[in-house]
PDB file of C-alpha atoms and ligand atoms in Angstrom:
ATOM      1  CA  UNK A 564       8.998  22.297   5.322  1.00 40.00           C
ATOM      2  CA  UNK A 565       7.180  19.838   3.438  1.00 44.00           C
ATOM      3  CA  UNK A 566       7.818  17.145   5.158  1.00 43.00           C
ATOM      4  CA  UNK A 567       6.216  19.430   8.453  1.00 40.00           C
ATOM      5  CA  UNK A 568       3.035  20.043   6.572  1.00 41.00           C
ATOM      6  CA  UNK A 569       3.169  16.411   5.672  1.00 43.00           C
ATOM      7  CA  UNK A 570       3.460  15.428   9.669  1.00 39.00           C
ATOM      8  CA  UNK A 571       0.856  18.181  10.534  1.00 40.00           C
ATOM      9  CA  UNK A 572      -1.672  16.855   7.949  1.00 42.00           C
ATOM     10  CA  UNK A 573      -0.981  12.917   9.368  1.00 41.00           C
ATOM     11  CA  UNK A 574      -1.978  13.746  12.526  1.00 38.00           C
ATOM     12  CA  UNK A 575      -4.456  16.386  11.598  1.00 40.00           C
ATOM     13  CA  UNK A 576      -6.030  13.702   9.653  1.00 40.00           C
ATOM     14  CA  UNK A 577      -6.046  10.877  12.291  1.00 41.00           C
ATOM     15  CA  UNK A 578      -7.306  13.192  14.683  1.00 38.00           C
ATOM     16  CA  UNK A 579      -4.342  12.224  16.740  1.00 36.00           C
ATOM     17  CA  UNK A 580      -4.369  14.935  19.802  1.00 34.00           C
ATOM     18  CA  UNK A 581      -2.153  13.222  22.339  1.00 34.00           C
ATOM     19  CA  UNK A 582       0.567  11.777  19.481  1.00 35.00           C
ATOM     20  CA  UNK A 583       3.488  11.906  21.936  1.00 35.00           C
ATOM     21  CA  UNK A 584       1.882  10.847  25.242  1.00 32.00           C
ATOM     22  CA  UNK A 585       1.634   7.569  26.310  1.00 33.00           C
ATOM     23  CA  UNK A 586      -1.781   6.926  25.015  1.00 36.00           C
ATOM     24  CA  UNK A 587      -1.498   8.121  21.669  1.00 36.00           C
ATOM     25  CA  UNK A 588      -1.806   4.483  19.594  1.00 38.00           C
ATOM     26  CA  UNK A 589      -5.503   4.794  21.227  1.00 40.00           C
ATOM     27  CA  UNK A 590      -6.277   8.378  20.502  1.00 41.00           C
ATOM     28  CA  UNK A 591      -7.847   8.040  16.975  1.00 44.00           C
ATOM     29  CA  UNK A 592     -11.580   9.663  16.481  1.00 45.00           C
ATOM     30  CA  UNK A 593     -14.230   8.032  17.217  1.00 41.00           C
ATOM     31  CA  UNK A 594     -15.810   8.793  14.265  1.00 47.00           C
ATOM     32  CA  UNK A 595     -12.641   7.205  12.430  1.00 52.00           C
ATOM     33  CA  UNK A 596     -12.997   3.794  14.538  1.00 47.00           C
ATOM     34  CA  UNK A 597     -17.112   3.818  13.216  1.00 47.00           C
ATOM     35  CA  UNK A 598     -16.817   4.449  10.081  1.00 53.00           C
ATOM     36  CA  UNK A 599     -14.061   2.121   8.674  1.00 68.00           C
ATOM     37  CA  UNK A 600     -13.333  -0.572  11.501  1.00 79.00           C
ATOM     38  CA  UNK A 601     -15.271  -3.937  12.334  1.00 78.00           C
ATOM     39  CA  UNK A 602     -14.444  -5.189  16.257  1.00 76.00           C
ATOM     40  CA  UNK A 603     -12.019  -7.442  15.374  1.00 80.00           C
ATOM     41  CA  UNK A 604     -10.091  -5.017  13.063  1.00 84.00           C
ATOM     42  CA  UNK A 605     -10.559  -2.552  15.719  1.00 80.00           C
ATOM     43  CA  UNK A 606      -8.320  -4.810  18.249  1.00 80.00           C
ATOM     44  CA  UNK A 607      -5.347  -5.011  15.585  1.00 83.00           C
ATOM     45  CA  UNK A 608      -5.639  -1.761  14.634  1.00 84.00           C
ATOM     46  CA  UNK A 609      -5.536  -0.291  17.995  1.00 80.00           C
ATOM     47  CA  UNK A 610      -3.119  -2.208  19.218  1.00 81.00           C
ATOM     48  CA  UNK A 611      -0.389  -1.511  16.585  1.00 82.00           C
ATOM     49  CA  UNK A 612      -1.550   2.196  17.176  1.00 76.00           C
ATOM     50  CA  UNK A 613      -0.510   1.508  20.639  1.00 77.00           C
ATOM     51  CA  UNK A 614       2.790  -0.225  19.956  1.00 74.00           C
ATOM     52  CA  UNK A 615       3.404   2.473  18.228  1.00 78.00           C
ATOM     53  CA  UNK A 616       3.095   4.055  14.861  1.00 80.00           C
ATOM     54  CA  UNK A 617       6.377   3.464  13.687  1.00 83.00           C
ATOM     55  CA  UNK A 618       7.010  -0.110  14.988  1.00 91.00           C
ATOM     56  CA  UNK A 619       8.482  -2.510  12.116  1.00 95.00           C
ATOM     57  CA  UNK A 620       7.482  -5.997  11.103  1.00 97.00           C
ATOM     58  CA  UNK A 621      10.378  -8.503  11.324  1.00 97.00           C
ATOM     59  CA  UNK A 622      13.029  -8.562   8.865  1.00 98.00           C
ATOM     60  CA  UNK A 623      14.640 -11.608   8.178  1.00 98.00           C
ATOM     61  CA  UNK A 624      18.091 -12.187   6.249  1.00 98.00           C
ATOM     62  CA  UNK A 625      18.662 -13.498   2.616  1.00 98.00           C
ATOM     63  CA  UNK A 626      19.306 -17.479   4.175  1.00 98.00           C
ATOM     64  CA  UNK A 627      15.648 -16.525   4.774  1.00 98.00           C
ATOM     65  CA  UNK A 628      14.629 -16.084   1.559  1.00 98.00           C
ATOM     66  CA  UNK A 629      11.617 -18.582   0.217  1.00 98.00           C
ATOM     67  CA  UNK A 630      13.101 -20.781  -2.924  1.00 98.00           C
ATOM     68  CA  UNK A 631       9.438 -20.204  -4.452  1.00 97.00           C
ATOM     69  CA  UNK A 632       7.295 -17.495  -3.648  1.00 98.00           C
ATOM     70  CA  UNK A 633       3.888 -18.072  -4.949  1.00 98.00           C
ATOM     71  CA  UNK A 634       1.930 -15.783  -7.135  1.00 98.00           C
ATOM     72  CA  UNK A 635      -1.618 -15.058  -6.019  1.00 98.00           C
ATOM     73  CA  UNK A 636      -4.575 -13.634  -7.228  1.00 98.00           C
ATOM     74  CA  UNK A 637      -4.539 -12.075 -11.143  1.00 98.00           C
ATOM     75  CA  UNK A 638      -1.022 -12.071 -12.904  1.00 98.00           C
ATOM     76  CA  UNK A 639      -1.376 -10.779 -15.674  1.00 98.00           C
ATOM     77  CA  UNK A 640      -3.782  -7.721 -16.077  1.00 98.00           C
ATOM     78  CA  UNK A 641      -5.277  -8.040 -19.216  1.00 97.00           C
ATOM     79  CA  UNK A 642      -6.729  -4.086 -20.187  1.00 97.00           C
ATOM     80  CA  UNK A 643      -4.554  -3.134 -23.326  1.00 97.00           C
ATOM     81  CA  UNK A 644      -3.214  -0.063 -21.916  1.00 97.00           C
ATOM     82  CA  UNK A 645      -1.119  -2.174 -19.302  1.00 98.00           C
ATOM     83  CA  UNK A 646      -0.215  -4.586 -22.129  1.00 98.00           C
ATOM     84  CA  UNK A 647       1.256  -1.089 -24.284  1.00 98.00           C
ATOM     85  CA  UNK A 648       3.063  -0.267 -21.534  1.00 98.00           C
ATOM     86  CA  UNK A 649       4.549  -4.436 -20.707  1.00 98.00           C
ATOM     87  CA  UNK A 650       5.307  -4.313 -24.467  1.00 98.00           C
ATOM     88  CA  UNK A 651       7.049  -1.217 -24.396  1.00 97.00           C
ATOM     89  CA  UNK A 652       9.040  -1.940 -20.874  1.00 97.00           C
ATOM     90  CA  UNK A 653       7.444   0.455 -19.354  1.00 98.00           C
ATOM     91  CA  UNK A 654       8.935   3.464 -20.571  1.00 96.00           C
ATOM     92  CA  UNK A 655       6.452   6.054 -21.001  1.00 96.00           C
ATOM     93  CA  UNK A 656       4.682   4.615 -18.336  1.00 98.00           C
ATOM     94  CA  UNK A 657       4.093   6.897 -15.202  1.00 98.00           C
ATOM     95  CA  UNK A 658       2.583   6.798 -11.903  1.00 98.00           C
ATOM     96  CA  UNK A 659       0.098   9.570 -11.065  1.00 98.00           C
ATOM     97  CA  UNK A 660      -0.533  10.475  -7.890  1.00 98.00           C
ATOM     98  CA  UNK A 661      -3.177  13.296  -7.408  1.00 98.00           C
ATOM     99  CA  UNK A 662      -6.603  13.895  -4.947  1.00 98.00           C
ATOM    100  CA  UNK A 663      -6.036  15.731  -1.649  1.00 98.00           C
ATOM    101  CA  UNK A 664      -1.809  16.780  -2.635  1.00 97.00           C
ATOM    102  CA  UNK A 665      -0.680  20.207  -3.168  1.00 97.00           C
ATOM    103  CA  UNK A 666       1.026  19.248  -6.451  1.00 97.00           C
ATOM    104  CA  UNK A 667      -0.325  16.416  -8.457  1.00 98.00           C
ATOM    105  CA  UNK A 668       2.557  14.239  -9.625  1.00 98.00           C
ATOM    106  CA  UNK A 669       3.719  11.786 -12.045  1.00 98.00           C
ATOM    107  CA  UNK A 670       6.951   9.621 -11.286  1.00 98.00           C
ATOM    108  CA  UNK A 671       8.561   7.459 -14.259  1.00 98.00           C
ATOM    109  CA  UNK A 672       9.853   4.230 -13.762  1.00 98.00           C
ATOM    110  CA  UNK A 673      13.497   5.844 -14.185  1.00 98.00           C
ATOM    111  CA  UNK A 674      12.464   8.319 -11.350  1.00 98.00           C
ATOM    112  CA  UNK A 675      11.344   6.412  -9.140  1.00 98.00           C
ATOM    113  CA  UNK A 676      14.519   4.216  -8.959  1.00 98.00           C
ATOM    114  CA  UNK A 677      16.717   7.519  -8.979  1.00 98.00           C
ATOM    115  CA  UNK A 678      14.678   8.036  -5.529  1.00 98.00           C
ATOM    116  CA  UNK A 679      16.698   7.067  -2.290  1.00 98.00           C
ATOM    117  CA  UNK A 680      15.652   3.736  -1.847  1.00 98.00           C
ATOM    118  CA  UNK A 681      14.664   0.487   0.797  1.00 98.00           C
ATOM    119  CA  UNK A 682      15.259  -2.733   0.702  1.00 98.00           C
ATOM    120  CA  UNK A 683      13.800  -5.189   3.075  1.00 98.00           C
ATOM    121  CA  UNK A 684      13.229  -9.039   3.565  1.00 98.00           C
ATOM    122  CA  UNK A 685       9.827  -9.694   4.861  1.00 98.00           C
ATOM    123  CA  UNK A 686       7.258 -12.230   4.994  1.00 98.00           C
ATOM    124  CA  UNK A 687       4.115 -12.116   3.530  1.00 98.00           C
ATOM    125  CA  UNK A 688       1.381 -13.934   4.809  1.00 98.00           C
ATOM    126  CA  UNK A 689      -1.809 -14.440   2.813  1.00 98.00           C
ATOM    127  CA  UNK A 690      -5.511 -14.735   4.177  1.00 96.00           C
ATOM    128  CA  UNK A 691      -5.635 -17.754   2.244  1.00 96.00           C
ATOM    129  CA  UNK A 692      -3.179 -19.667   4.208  1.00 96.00           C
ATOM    130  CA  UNK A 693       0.492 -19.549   3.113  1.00 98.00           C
ATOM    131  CA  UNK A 694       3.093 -17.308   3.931  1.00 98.00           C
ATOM    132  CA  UNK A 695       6.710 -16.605   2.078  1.00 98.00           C
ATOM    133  CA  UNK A 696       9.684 -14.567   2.747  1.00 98.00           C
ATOM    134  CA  UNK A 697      10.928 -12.160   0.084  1.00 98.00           C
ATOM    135  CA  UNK A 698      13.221  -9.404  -0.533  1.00 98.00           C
ATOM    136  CA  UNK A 699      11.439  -6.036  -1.688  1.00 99.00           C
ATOM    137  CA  UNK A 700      13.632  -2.559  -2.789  1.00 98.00           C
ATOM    138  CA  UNK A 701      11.328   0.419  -3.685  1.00 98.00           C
ATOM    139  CA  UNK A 702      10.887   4.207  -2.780  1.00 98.00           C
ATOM    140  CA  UNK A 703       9.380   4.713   0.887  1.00 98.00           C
ATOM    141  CA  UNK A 704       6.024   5.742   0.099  1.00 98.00           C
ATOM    142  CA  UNK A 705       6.343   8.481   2.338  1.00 98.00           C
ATOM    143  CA  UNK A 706       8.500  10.490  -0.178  1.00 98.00           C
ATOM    144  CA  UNK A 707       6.566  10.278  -2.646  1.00 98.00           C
ATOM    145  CA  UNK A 708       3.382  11.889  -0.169  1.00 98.00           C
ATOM    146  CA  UNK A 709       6.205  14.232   1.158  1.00 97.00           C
ATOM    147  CA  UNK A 710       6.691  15.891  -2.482  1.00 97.00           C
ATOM    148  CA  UNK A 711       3.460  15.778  -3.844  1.00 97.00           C
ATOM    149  CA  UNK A 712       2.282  17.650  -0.416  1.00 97.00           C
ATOM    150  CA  UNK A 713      -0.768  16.704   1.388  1.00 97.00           C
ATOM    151  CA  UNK A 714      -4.092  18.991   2.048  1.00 97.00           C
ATOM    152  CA  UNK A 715      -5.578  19.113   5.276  1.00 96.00           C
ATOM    153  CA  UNK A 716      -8.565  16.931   4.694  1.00 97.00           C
ATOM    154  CA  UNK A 717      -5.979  13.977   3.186  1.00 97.00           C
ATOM    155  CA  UNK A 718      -6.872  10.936   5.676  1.00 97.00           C
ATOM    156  CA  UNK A 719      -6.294   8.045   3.038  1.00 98.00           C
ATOM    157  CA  UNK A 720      -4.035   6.452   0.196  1.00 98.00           C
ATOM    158  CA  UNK A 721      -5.825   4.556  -2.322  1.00 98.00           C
ATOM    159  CA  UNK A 722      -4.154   2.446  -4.918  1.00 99.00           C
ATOM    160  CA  UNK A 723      -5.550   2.380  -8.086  1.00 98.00           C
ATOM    161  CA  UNK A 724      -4.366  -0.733  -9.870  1.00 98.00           C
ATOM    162  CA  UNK A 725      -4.167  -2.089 -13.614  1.00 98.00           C
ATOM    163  CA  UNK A 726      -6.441  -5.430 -13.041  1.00 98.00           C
ATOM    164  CA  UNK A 727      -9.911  -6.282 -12.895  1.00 98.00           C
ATOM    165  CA  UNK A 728     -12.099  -9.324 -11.649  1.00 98.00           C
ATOM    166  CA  UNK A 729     -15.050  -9.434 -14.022  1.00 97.00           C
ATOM    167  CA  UNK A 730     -14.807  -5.685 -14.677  1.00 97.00           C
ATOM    168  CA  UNK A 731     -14.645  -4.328 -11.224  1.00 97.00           C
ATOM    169  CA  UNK A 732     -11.049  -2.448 -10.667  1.00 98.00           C
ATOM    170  CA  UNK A 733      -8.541  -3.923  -7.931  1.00 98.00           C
ATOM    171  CA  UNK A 734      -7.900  -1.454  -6.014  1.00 98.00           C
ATOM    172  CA  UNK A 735      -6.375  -1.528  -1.903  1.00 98.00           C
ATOM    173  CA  UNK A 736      -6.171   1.781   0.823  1.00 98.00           C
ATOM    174  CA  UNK A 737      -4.014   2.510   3.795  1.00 98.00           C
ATOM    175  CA  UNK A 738      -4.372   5.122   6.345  1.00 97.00           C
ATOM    176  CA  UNK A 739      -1.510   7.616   6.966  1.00 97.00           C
ATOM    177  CA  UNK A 740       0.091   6.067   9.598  1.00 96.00           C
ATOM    178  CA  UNK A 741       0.816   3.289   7.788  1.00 97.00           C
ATOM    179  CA  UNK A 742       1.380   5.325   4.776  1.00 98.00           C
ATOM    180  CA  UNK A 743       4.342   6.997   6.327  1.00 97.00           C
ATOM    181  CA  UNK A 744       5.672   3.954   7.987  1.00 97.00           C
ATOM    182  CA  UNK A 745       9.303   3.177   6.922  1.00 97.00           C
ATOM    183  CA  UNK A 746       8.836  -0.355   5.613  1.00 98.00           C
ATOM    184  CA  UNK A 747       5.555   0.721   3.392  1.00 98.00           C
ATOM    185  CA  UNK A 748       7.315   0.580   0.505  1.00 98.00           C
ATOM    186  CA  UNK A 749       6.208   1.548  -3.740  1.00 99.00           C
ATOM    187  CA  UNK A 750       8.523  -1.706  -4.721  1.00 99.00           C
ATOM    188  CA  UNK A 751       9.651  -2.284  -8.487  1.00 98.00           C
ATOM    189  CA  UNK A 752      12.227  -4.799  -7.125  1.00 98.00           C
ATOM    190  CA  UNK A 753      11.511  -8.787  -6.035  1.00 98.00           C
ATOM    191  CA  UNK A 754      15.055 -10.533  -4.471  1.00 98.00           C
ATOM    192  CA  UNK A 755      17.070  -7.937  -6.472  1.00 98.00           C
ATOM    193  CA  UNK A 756      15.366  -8.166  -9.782  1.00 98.00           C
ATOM    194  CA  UNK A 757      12.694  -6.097 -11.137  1.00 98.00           C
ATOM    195  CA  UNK A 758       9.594  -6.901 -10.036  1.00 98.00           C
ATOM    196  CA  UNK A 759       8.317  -9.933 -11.962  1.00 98.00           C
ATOM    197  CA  UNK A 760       4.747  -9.372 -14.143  1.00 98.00           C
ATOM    198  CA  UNK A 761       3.151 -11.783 -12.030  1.00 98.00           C
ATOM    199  CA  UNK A 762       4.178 -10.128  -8.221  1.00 98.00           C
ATOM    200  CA  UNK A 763       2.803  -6.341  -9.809  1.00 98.00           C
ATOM    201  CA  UNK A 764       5.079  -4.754 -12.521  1.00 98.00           C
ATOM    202  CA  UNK A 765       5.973  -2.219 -12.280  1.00 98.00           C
ATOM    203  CA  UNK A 766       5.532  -1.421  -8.909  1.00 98.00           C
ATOM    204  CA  UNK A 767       3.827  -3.058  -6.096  1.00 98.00           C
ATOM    205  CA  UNK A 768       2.905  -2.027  -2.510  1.00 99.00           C
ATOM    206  CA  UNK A 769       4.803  -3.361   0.485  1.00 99.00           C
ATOM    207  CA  UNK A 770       2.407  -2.680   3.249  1.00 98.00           C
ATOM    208  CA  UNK A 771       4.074  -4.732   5.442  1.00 98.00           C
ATOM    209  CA  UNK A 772       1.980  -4.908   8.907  1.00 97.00           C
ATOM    210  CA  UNK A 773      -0.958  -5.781   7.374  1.00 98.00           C
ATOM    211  CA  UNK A 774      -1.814  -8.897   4.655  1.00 98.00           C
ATOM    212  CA  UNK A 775      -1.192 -10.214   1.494  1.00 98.00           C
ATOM    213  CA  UNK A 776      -4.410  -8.529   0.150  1.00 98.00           C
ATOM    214  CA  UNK A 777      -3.382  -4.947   0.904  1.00 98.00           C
ATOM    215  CA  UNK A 778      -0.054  -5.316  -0.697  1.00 98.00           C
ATOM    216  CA  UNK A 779      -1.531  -3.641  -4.437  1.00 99.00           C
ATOM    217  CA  UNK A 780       0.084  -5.111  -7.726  1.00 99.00           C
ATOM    218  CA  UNK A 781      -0.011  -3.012 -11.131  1.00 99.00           C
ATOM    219  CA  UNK A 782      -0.297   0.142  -9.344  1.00 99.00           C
ATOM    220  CA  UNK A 783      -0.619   3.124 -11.338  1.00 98.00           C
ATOM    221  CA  UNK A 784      -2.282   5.403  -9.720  1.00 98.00           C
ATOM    222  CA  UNK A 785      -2.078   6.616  -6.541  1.00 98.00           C
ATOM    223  CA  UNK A 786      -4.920   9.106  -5.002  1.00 98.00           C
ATOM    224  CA  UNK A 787      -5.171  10.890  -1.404  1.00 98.00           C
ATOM    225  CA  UNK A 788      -8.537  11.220   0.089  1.00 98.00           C
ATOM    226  CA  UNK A 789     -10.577  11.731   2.925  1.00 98.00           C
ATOM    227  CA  UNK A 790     -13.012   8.969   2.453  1.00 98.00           C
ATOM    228  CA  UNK A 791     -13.290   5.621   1.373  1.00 98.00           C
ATOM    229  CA  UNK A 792     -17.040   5.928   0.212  1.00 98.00           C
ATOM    230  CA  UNK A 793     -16.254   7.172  -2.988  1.00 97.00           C
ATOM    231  CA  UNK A 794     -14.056   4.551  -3.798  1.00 98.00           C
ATOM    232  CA  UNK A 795     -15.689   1.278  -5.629  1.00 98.00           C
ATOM    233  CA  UNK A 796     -18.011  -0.080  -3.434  1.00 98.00           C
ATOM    234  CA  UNK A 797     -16.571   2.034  -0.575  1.00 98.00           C
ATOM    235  CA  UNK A 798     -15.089  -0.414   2.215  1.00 98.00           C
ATOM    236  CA  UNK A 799     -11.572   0.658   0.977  1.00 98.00           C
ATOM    237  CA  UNK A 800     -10.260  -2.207  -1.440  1.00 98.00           C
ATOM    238  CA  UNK A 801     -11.822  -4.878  -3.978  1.00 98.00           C
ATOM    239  CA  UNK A 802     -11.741  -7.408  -1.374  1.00 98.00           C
ATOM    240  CA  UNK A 803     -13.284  -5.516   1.517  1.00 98.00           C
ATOM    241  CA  UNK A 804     -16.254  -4.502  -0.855  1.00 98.00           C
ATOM    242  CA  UNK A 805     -16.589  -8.623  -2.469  1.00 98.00           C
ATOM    243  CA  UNK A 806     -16.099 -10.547   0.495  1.00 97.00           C
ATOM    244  CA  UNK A 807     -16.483  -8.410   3.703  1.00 97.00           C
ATOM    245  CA  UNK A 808     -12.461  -8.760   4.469  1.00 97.00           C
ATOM    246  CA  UNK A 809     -11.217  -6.422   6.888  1.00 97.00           C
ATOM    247  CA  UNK A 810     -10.110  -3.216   5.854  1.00 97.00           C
ATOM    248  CA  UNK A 811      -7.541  -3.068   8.480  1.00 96.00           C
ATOM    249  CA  UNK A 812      -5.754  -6.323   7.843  1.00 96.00           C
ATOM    250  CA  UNK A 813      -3.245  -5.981  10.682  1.00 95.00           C
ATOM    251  CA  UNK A 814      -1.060  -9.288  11.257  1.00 92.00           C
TER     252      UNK A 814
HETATM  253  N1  MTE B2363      -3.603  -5.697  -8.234  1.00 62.77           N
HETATM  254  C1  MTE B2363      -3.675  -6.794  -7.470  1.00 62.77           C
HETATM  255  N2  MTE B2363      -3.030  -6.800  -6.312  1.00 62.77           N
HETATM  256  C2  MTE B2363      -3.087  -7.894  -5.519  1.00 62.77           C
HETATM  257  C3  MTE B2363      -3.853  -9.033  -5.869  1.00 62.77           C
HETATM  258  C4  MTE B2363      -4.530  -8.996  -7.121  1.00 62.77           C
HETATM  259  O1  MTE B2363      -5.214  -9.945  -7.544  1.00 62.77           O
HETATM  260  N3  MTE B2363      -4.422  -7.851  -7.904  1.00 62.77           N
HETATM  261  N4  MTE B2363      -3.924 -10.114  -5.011  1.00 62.77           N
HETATM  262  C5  MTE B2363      -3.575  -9.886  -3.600  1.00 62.77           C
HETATM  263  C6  MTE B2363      -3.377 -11.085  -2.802  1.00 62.77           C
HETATM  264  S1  MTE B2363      -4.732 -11.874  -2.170  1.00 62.77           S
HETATM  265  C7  MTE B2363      -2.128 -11.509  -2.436  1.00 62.77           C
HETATM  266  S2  MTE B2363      -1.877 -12.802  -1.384  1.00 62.77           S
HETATM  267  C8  MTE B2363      -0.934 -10.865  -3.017  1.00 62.77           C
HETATM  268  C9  MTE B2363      -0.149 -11.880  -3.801  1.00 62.77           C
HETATM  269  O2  MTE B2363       1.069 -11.312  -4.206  1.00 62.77           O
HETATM  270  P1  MTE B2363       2.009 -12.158  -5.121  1.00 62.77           P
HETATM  271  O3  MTE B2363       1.266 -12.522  -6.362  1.00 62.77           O
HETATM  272  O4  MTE B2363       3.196 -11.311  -5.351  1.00 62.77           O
HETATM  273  O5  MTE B2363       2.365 -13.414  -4.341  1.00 62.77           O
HETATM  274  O6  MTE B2363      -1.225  -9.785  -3.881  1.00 62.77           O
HETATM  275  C10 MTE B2363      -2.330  -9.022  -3.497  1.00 62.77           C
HETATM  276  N5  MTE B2363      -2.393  -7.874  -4.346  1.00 62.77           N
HETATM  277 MO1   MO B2364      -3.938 -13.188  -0.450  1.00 62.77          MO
END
């Protein structure tokens, strides 16, 4: 039942009309397409629409596996409630998940692993240039939206996360396609270990279609809305509102 009010609220959301006919990867609102997507974007994200909302980014197998895989951007937020909750392993340390959901929610660290879990080996490519391959295990975001319920307005997933540049909040979005895809992943493991402080403890998004950017470190909130406006500068993630990077950053 949930997970059919969870369906009907994706494509409610999307303004997907046609989902199961051959056209459906094109059928999002126009309104949708001008309000959050450049040209360029609009080519990526249309096309994966088209290939189809559920199609996976290659997996590769543990020979795979990058010897180093480079740490990017901050690593190590530095607000004192994140270093409480380093100091303290993370045990009263929660993640919150609230805005457009039937039921609010908060999910320990201990929950979330007693959630059937995913692992996958993927590669993640940054904007910056490099690429690596690593092996993530976390809860499918999509179960975590599937018991916390969403509303009918719910059109986005924003990721609140622990770090700052100069003040200003990282923060990353999906839309609920991707958010119910079954490699977008809430990871707390990195190549079967927990998830080192400098890839996002405790958890970390695997987005995996889309680049490094999007894939949120220190996440501890998570918040369903439908809008991106209200959201720091409102273009969906710290990068999108600093630089002008895509929102959709589909690989
Ligand atoms: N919270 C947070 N998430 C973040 C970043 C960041 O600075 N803060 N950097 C992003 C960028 S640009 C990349 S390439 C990846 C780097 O992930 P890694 O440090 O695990 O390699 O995290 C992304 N997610
Ligand atoms: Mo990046």
């Amino acid at each position: 039942m949930a997970r059919l009010i969870a369906r009907r609220a994706v494509l409610a959301g999307l303004g997907f009309s046609a989902i199961a006919g051959g056209t459906a990867g094109l059928a999002f609102s126009p309104d949708f397409r001008e309000m959050v997507l450049g040209t360029g974007e609009r080519l990526a994200y249309g096309t994966h629409r088209l290939i189809g909302r559920n199609a996976l980014a290659p997996e590769f197998t543990e020979a795979d596996l990058s010897p180093d895989f480079r740490t990017n951007g901050n690593t190590m937020p530095r607000s004192e409630v994140y270093r409480r909750h380093l100091e303290s392993g993370f045990s009263d340390w929660a993640l919150r998940v609230d805005g457009l959901v039937n039921t609010p929610m908060a999910f320990t660290l201990d929950a979330l692993k007693a959630m059937p879990a995913r692992t996958q080996i993927t590669r993640h490519d940054c904007v910056e240039g490099w690429s690596a391959i690593g092996k993530w295990t976390g809860v499918p975001l999509a179960q975590i939206l599937t018991r916390a319920g969403l509303l009918p307005a719910a059109r986005f997933v924003v990721f609140h996360c622990a770090d700052d540049f100069g003040g200003m909040a990282y923060y990353e979005s999906i839309d609920l396609v991707d958010a119910f895809h079954p490699q977008t992943l809430l990871a707390y493991a990195m190549n079967d270990r927990p998830l080192p402080v400098g890839h996002g403890m405790p958890l970390r998004l695997r987005v995996e279609r889309q680049l490094g950017y999007k894939q949120a470190k220190y996440i501890m909130r998570i918040e369903v809305t439908s809008t991106l406006a209200r959201t720091g500068l409102g273009k969906g993630g710290y990068w999108e509102d600093q630089i002008g990077y895509d929102w959709y950053a589909g690989i």
